[in-house]
Amino acid sequence: MPEEAAQSPRRRAGRPRSVVLDRELIARAALKLVSTHGYSTLTMSAVAKSLGVSPSALYNHVDSKQELMQWIQEIVMDGVDSSVFATHALDEALFRWAQSYRDVFAEHSPLIPMIAVLPVSGSPRTLEMYEAVAGGFVRAGWKPESIVPAIVALESFIFGSALDATAPLDIFNPGQYAGKLPQFEGALDAQRATGKNNSETAFLTGLAAIIGGLLVAGTNN
Amino acid sequence: MPEEAAQSPRRRAGRPRSVVLDRELIARAALKLVSTHGYSTLTMSAVAKSLGVSPSALYNHVDSKQELMQWIQEIVMDGVDSSVFATHALDEALFRWAQSYRDVFAEHSPLIPMIAVLPVSGSPRTLEMYEAVAGGFVRAGWKPESIVPAIVALESFIFGSALDATAPLDIFNPGQYAGKLPQFEGALDAQRATGKNNSETAFLTGLAAIIGGLLVAGTNN
DNA sequence: ACCTGAACACCGTTCAAGT
DNA sequence: ACCTGAACACCGTTCAAGT
């Protein structure tokens, strides 16, 4: 199997014979593993196996599993649509950007605790995204010092919502406490009667609320 | 050391001689470990050691480490102030509740990915909290079907903000990309010049925005 | 009923040895 | 330069054996 990978591109003269692994290959293999079998199956061993290589071989190309997960983040970040800030009004752009951001990380929620804490300097695509978002705020006439807090507030909501999106549908079922929580259960029944997905409704109404609320505060005072 | 624990309370006649472990003791030991040395040191082995017992002994009282973490959650949840809904107007109550909620889980962020996905039926204190919050919405005249999505949206923002609160202060430092992101770096400099903690500002302005935005939508239409 | 000690089935990571 | 295989230092968890 390694031969297949080594022979497929026509080799330039003087190049080493069979370079099998590199960052791109490892990251893609990891992403494929995660996409098909979930993050619980993402082990260095499994990644190595899918590449037909021994686990220790990976450490010639990656420092740690943590770094490998940052590589995955970088690829995943490509799915976030930051182009809308160049084409739409700020409120509409924020709405679309936030939705793509949440949808992407709902599928990769194990990355969230890591991203929330990691310096952005390690992720050029994240920085590109921030540049696009900040540009949208600037063009809308925002006070400069209010822009970064607004972005962070939106991101907090987005990450929290992405985590929530992975929750089971019956997460609010009171179980043995049924009948003892009149106010909450009434609210729960009314929500259920709408037939809508609660996580989705919460995200959309919350997003509209926070964007609306921020826009009121961000330009005036 | 086990003798000390066994002899301290006067024993009622007929009681077994030296019951050392129980749920409360284990949970408190785990919480103490976490509070003093952080979640990275929370291993079954470390908990056992702090109790002067072998790791396998714990499994006579707890099913898994996951369950132990739920016990910690239950204790931690006590630090969230839900009493404000009985004493304050909805907007003010939401503000105070959310702040205590975020502050508590900023110190216990590793619990967040677990909580976001776990059925609330396992946590009576969480259910009590929901009952108090829902009561606040009901008394403020909210449409019943809008209450649960509002709570979930607020919780998503709170959990996301609690994760963000653990981030290093210089998380946005562009590093080697300095000078290439004019809009974002301008916004960053302006925020820095305020001298305020960015995470705190983001939480407070975001919270005001989402509460304000929700209150506009929740009662009218 | 509850504890100990050994064992199991994993992890991520290191490193000497090979090519 | 890059791979293999053995080894290390952990995890959480199980289980037979003791009291």
JSON list of N, CA and C in Angstrom, two decimals, chain A residues 73-74 115-130 155, chain B residues 168 170-175 177 181 184 188:
[
{"chain": "A", "resi": 73, "resn": "GLN", "atom": "N", "xyz": [-8.80, 21.48, 13.26]},
{"chain": "A", "resi": 73, "resn": "GLN", "atom": "CA", "xyz": [-9.52, 22.75, 13.42]},
{"chain": "A", "resi": 73, "resn": "GLN", "atom": "C", "xyz": [-9.32, 23.64, 12.21]},
{"chain": "A", "resi": 74, "resn": "GLU", "atom": "N", "xyz": [-8.08, 23.71, 11.76]},
{"chain": "A", "resi": 74, "resn": "GLU", "atom": "CA", "xyz": [-7.75, 24.59, 10.64]},
{"chain": "A", "resi": 74, "resn": "GLU", "atom": "C", "xyz": [-8.53, 24.21, 9.38]},
{"chain": "A", "resi": 115, "resn": "ILE", "atom": "N", "xyz": [-10.28, 25.18, 21.32]},
{"chain": "A", "resi": 115, "resn": "ILE", "atom": "CA", "xyz": [-10.25, 26.44, 20.57]},
{"chain": "A", "resi": 115, "resn": "ILE", "atom": "C", "xyz": [-10.46, 27.63, 21.48]},
{"chain": "A", "resi": 116, "resn": "ALA", "atom": "N", "xyz": [-11.37, 27.48, 22.43]},
{"chain": "A", "resi": 116, "resn": "ALA", "atom": "CA", "xyz": [-11.75, 28.60, 23.29]},
{"chain": "A", "resi": 116, "resn": "ALA", "atom": "C", "xyz": [-10.57, 29.12, 24.08]},
{"chain": "A", "resi": 117, "resn": "VAL", "atom": "N", "xyz": [-9.53, 28.33, 24.17]},
{"chain": "A", "resi": 117, "resn": "VAL", "atom": "CA", "xyz": [-8.44, 28.61, 25.10]},
{"chain": "A", "resi": 117, "resn": "VAL", "atom": "C", "xyz": [-7.11, 28.81, 24.37]},
{"chain": "A", "resi": 118, "resn": "LEU", "atom": "N", "xyz": [-7.09, 28.47, 23.08]},
{"chain": "A", "resi": 118, "resn": "LEU", "atom": "CA", "xyz": [-5.84, 28.49, 22.32]},
{"chain": "A", "resi": 118, "resn": "LEU", "atom": "C", "xyz": [-5.56, 29.83, 21.67]},
{"chain": "A", "resi": 119, "resn": "PRO", "atom": "N", "xyz": [-4.31, 30.29, 21.67]},
{"chain": "A", "resi": 119, "resn": "PRO", "atom": "CA", "xyz": [-3.96, 31.53, 20.98]},
{"chain": "A", "resi": 119, "resn": "PRO", "atom": "C", "xyz": [-4.33, 31.44, 19.51]},
{"chain": "A", "resi": 120, "resn": "VAL", "atom": "N", "xyz": [-4.96, 32.48, 18.98]},
{"chain": "A", "resi": 120, "resn": "VAL", "atom": "CA", "xyz": [-5.38, 32.46, 17.59]},
{"chain": "A", "resi": 120, "resn": "VAL", "atom": "C", "xyz": [-4.20, 32.55, 16.62]},
{"chain": "A", "resi": 121, "resn": "SER", "atom": "N", "xyz": [-3.04, 32.96, 17.15]},
{"chain": "A", "resi": 121, "resn": "SER", "atom": "CA", "xyz": [-1.87, 33.09, 16.28]},
{"chain": "A", "resi": 121, "resn": "SER", "atom": "C", "xyz": [-1.50, 31.76, 15.63]},
{"chain": "A", "resi": 122, "resn": "GLY", "atom": "N", "xyz": [-1.95, 30.66, 16.21]},
{"chain": "A", "resi": 122, "resn": "GLY", "atom": "CA", "xyz": [-1.68, 29.34, 15.65]},
{"chain": "A", "resi": 122, "resn": "GLY", "atom": "C", "xyz": [-2.59, 28.98, 14.50]},
{"chain": "A", "resi": 123, "resn": "SER", "atom": "N", "xyz": [-3.60, 29.79, 14.26]},
{"chain": "A", "resi": 123, "resn": "SER", "atom": "CA", "xyz": [-4.58, 29.44, 13.23]},
{"chain": "A", "resi": 123, "resn": "SER", "atom": "C", "xyz": [-4.83, 30.60, 12.27]},
{"chain": "A", "resi": 124, "resn": "PRO", "atom": "N", "xyz": [-4.08, 30.61, 11.15]},
{"chain": "A", "resi": 124, "resn": "PRO", "atom": "CA", "xyz": [-4.23, 31.69, 10.17]},
{"chain": "A", "resi": 124, "resn": "PRO", "atom": "C", "xyz": [-5.65, 31.87, 9.66]},
{"chain": "A", "resi": 125, "resn": "ARG", "atom": "N", "xyz": [-6.37, 30.76, 9.52]},
{"chain": "A", "resi": 125, "resn": "ARG", "atom": "CA", "xyz": [-7.73, 30.89, 8.99]},
{"chain": "A", "resi": 125, "resn": "ARG", "atom": "C", "xyz": [-8.66, 31.54, 9.99]},
{"chain": "A", "resi": 126, "resn": "THR", "atom": "N", "xyz": [-8.40, 31.32, 11.27]},
{"chain": "A", "resi": 126, "resn": "THR", "atom": "CA", "xyz": [-9.21, 31.99, 12.30]},
{"chain": "A", "resi": 126, "resn": "THR", "atom": "C", "xyz": [-8.93, 33.49, 12.25]},
{"chain": "A", "resi": 127, "resn": "LEU", "atom": "N", "xyz": [-7.67, 33.84, 12.08]},
{"chain": "A", "resi": 127, "resn": "LEU", "atom": "CA", "xyz": [-7.31, 35.26, 12.00]},
{"chain": "A", "resi": 127, "resn": "LEU", "atom": "C", "xyz": [-7.94, 35.91, 10.77]},
{"chain": "A", "resi": 128, "resn": "GLU", "atom": "N", "xyz": [-7.91, 35.21, 9.64]},
{"chain": "A", "resi": 128, "resn": "GLU", "atom": "CA", "xyz": [-8.58, 35.72, 8.43]},
{"chain": "A", "resi": 128, "resn": "GLU", "atom": "C", "xyz": [-10.06, 35.98, 8.69]},
{"chain": "A", "resi": 129, "resn": "MET", "atom": "N", "xyz": [-10.67, 35.03, 9.40]},
{"chain": "A", "resi": 129, "resn": "MET", "atom": "CA", "xyz": [-12.08, 35.20, 9.72]},
{"chain": "A", "resi": 129, "resn": "MET", "atom": "C", "xyz": [-12.30, 36.45, 10.56]},
{"chain": "A", "resi": 130, "resn": "TYR", "atom": "N", "xyz": [-11.48, 36.61, 11.60]},
{"chain": "A", "resi": 130, "resn": "TYR", "atom": "CA", "xyz": [-11.62, 37.80, 12.46]},
{"chain": "A", "resi": 130, "resn": "TYR", "atom": "C", "xyz": [-11.46, 39.08, 11.65]},
{"chain": "A", "resi": 155, "resn": "GLU", "atom": "N", "xyz": [-19.12, 34.79, 19.54]},
{"chain": "A", "resi": 155, "resn": "GLU", "atom": "CA", "xyz": [-18.44, 33.49, 19.52]},
{"chain": "A", "resi": 155, "resn": "GLU", "atom": "C", "xyz": [-18.83, 32.64, 20.74]},
{"chain": "B", "resi": 168, "resn": "PRO", "atom": "N", "xyz": [-6.36, 32.57, 27.95]},
{"chain": "B", "resi": 168, "resn": "PRO", "atom": "CA", "xyz": [-5.28, 33.48, 28.34]},
{"chain": "B", "resi": 168, "resn": "PRO", "atom": "C", "xyz": [-5.59, 34.90, 27.86]},
{"chain": "B", "resi": 170, "resn": "ASP", "atom": "N", "xyz": [-3.77, 37.09, 26.40]},
{"chain": "B", "resi": 170, "resn": "ASP", "atom": "CA", "xyz": [-3.21, 37.49, 25.09]},
{"chain": "B", "resi": 170, "resn": "ASP", "atom": "C", "xyz": [-3.63, 36.55, 23.97]},
{"chain": "B", "resi": 171, "resn": "ILE", "atom": "N", "xyz": [-4.80, 35.93, 24.13]},
{"chain": "B", "resi": 171, "resn": "ILE", "atom": "CA", "xyz": [-5.24, 34.92, 23.15]},
{"chain": "B", "resi": 171, "resn": "ILE", "atom": "C", "xyz": [-5.36, 35.50, 21.75]},
{"chain": "B", "resi": 172, "resn": "PHE", "atom": "N", "xyz": [-5.62, 36.81, 21.64]},
{"chain": "B", "resi": 172, "resn": "PHE", "atom": "CA", "xyz": [-5.82, 37.42, 20.32]},
{"chain": "B", "resi": 172, "resn": "PHE", "atom": "C", "xyz": [-4.55, 37.99, 19.71]},
{"chain": "B", "resi": 173, "resn": "ASN", "atom": "N", "xyz": [-3.46, 37.86, 20.41]},
{"chain": "B", "resi": 173, "resn": "ASN", "atom": "CA", "xyz": [-2.18, 38.33, 19.85]},
{"chain": "B", "resi": 173, "resn": "ASN", "atom": "C", "xyz": [-1.91, 37.67, 18.50]},
{"chain": "B", "resi": 174, "resn": "PRO", "atom": "N", "xyz": [-1.79, 38.47, 17.42]},
{"chain": "B", "resi": 174, "resn": "PRO", "atom": "CA", "xyz": [-1.67, 37.89, 16.08]},
{"chain": "B", "resi": 174, "resn": "PRO", "atom": "C", "xyz": [-0.31, 37.25, 15.79]},
{"chain": "B", "resi": 175, "resn": "GLY", "atom": "N", "xyz": [0.65, 37.41, 16.70]},
{"chain": "B", "resi": 175, "resn": "GLY", "atom": "CA", "xyz": [1.95, 36.76, 16.53]},
{"chain": "B", "resi": 175, "resn": "GLY", "atom": "C", "xyz": [2.62, 37.14, 15.23]},
{"chain": "B", "resi": 177, "resn": "TYR", "atom": "N", "xyz": [1.59, 37.13, 12.35]},
{"chain": "B", "resi": 177, "resn": "TYR", "atom": "CA", "xyz": [0.72, 37.76, 11.36]},
{"chain": "B", "resi": 177, "resn": "TYR", "atom": "C", "xyz": [0.48, 39.23, 11.65]},
{"chain": "B", "resi": 181, "resn": "LEU", "atom": "N", "xyz": [-3.39, 42.31, 9.36]},
{"chain": "B", "resi": 181, "resn": "LEU", "atom": "CA", "xyz": [-4.83, 42.27, 9.61]},
{"chain": "B", "resi": 181, "resn": "LEU", "atom": "C", "xyz": [-5.30, 43.63, 10.12]},
{"chain": "B", "resi": 184, "resn": "PHE", "atom": "N", "xyz": [-8.83, 44.08, 12.08]},
{"chain": "B", "resi": 184, "resn": "PHE", "atom": "CA", "xyz": [-8.88, 43.35, 13.34]},
{"chain": "B", "resi": 184, "resn": "PHE", "atom": "C", "xyz": [-7.91, 43.93, 14.35]},
{"chain": "B", "resi": 188, "resn": "LEU", "atom": "N", "xyz": [-8.52, 45.56, 17.97]},
{"chain": "B", "resi": 188, "resn": "LEU", "atom": "CA", "xyz": [-7.83, 44.97, 19.12]},
{"chain": "B", "resi": 188, "resn": "LEU", "atom": "C", "xyz": [-7.12, 46.05, 19.93]}
]
